[in-house]
Coordinates of C-alpha atoms and ligand atoms in Angstrom, one line a residue:
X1 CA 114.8 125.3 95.1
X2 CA 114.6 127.1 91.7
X3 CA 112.8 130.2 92.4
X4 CA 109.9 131.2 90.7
X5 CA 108.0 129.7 87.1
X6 CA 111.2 131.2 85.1
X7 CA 113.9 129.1 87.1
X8 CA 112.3 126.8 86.9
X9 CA 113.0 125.8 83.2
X10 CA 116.5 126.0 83.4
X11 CA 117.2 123.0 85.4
X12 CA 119.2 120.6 84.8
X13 CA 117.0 117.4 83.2
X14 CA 118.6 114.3 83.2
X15 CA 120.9 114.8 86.0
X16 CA 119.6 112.9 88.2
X17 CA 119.9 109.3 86.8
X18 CA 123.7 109.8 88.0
X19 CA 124.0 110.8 92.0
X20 CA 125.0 108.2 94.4
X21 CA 122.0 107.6 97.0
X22 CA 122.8 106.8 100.8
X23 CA 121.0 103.9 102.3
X24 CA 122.0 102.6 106.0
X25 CA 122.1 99.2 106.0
X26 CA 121.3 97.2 108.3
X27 CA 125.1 96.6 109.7
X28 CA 125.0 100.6 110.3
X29 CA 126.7 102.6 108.2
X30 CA 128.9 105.3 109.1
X31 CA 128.4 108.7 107.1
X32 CA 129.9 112.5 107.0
X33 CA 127.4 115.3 106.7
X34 CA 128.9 118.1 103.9
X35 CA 126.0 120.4 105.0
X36 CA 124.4 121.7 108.2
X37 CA 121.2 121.3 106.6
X38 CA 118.8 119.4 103.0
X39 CA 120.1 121.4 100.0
X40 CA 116.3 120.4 98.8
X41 CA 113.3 119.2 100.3
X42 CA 109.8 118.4 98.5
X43 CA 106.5 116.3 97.8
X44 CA 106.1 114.1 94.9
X45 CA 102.7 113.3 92.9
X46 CA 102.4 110.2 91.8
X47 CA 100.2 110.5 89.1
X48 CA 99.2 107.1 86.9
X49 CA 99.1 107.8 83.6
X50 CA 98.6 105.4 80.3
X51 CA 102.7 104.6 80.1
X52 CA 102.3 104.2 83.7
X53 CA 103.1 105.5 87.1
X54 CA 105.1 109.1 86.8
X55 CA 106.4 111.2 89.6
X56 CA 106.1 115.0 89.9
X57 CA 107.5 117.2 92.2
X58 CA 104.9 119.5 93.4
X59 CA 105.7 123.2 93.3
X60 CA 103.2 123.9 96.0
X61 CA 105.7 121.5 98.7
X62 CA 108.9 123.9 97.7
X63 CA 110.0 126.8 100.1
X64 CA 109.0 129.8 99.0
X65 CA 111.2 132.5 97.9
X66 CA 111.8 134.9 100.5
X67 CA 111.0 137.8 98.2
X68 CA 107.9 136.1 97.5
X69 CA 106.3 134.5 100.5
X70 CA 103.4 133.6 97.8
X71 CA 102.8 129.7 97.8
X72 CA 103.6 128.3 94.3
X73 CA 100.6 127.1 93.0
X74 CA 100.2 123.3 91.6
X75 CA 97.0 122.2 89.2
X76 CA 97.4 118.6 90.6
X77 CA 96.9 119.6 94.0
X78 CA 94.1 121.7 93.0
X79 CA 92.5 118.7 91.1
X80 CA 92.7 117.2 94.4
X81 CA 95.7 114.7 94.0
X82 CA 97.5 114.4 97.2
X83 CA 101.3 114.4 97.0
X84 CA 103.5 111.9 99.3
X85 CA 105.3 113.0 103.0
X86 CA 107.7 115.3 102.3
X87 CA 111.3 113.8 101.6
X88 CA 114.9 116.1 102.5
X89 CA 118.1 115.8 100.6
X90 CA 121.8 115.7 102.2
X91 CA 125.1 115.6 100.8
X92 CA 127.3 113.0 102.6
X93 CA 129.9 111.5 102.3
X94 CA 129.9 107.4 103.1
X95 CA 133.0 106.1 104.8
X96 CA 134.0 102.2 104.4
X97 CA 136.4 100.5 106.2
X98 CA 139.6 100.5 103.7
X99 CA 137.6 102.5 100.8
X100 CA 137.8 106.2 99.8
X101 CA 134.9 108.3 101.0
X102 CA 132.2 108.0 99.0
X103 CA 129.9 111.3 97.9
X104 CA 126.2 110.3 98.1
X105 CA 122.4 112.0 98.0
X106 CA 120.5 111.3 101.1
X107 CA 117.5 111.1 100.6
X108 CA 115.2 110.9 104.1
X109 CA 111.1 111.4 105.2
X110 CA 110.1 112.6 108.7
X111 CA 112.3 110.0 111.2
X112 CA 115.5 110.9 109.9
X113 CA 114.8 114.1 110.0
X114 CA 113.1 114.2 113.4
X115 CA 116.4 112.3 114.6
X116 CA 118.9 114.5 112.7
X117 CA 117.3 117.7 114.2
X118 CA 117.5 116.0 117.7
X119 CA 120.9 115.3 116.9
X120 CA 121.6 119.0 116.2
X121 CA 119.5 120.4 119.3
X122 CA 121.3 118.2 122.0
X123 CA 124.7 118.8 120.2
X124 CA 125.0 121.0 117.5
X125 CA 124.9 123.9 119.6
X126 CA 128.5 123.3 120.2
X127 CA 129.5 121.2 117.3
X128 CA 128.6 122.1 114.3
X129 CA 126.8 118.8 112.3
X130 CA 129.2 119.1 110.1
X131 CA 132.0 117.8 112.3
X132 CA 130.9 115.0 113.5
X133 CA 129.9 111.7 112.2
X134 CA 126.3 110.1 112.6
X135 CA 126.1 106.0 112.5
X136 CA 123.0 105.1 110.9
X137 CA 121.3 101.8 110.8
X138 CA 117.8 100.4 109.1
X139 CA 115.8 97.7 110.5
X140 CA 112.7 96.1 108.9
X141 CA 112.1 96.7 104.9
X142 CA 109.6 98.3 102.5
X143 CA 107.4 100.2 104.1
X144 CA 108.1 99.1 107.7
X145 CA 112.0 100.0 107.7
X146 CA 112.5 101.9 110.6
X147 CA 115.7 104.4 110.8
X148 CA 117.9 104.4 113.9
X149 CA 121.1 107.2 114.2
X150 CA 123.4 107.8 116.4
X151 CA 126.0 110.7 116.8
X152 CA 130.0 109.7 116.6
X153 CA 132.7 111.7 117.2
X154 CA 135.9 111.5 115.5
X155 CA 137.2 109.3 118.5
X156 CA 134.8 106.8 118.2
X157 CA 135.6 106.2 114.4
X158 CA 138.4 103.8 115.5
X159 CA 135.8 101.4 116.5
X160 CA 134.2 101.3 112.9
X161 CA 137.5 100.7 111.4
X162 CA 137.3 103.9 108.8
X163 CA 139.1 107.3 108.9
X164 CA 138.4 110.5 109.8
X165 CA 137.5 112.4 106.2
X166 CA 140.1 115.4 105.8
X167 CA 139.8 118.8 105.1
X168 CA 141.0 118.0 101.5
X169 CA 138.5 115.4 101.1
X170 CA 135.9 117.4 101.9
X171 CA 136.6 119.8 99.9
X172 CA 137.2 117.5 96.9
X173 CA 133.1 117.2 96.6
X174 CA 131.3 118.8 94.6
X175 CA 128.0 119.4 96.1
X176 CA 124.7 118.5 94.6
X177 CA 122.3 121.1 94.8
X178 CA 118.3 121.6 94.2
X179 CA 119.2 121.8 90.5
X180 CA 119.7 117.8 90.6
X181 CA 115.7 117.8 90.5
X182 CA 113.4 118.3 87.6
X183 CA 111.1 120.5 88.7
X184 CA 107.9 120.7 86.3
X185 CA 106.8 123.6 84.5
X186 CA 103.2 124.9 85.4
X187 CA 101.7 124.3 82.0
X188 CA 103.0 121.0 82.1
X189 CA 101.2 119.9 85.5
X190 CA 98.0 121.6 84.1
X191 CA 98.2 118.8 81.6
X192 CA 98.4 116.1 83.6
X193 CA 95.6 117.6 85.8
X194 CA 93.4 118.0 82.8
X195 CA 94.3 113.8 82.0
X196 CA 93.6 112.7 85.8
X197 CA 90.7 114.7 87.0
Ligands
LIG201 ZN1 100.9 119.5 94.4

């Protein structure tokens, strides 16, 4: 993430109206990772406010800095507003039978990344995530979706009917990183704080 208060005001706003987000379907979709690991990962507050229902990212969820093991403070979780379960974000890229790869955001909570880990432990010791291809399916919907994935090597690709991506291809992305996500400034939290608590 943006290190520190100062970073944090040069991110990028409105950026993030414009990614592509992943969601496995319930067919099972078939999807490249571009990165061993989430370029971000974080809590939101929701906060309800008079225009409505607004999320915040709270600073207090980000990594710390390594030069700064300090937590980041946030006024809304010291006015004792609890954030949601922490979501990760991946660059992938989606591959469709007879389409082009597609570059996507995706965006998981703790199943996913419980699976994707277990993935990497029983595999990626050898492989790196990176080169092999996870088929991932949903079940259920809303709140009771449950997440299934399943490592695929590039020889079991046929059987989806969609190509291996190339070297060119996946080079061809340009990654999305924490700077797709507005984090707020401190003094603006505080005022929120002051209107909830
Ligand atoms: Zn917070």
């Amino acid at each position: 993430m943006a290190r520190g208060w100062g970073g944090y005001n040069k991110v990028k706003s409105a950026s993030s109206d414009f990614e592509t987000k992943f969601k496995p379907g319930s067919e099972g979709s078939v999807v490249s990772l571009l990165e061993e690991e989430p370029f971000a990962a974080f809590s939101r507050h929701w906060v309800d406010l008079q225009d409505g229902k607004r999320a915040f990212i709270c600073p207090a969820s980000l990594e710390a800095d390594d030069d700064d093991e300090e937590e980041l403070a946030c006024p809304l979780c010291d006015v004792g507003d609890c954030p949601n379960a922490p979501r990760a974000y991946i660059n992938v890229a989606v591959l469709r039978p007879g389409e082009r790869p597609e570059h996507a955001v995706w965006e998981f909570g703790a199943s996913i990344s419980e699976q994707l880990q277990m993935i990497d432990k029983s595999i990626g010791r050898r492989t790196p995530l990176t080169d092999i291809y996870i088929l991932a399916s949903s079940k259920g919907s809303g709140l009771n979706t449950k997440y299934h994935l399943e490592p695929l090597y590039p020889e079991d690709l046929d059987e989806f009917d969609v190509d291996e991506l190339t070297e060119k291809q996946r080079h061809s992305f340009e990654l999305y990183d924490e700077e797709l996500y507005e984090i707020p400034s401190y003094s603006e939290l505080d005022k929120i704080a002051d209107e909830i608590a």
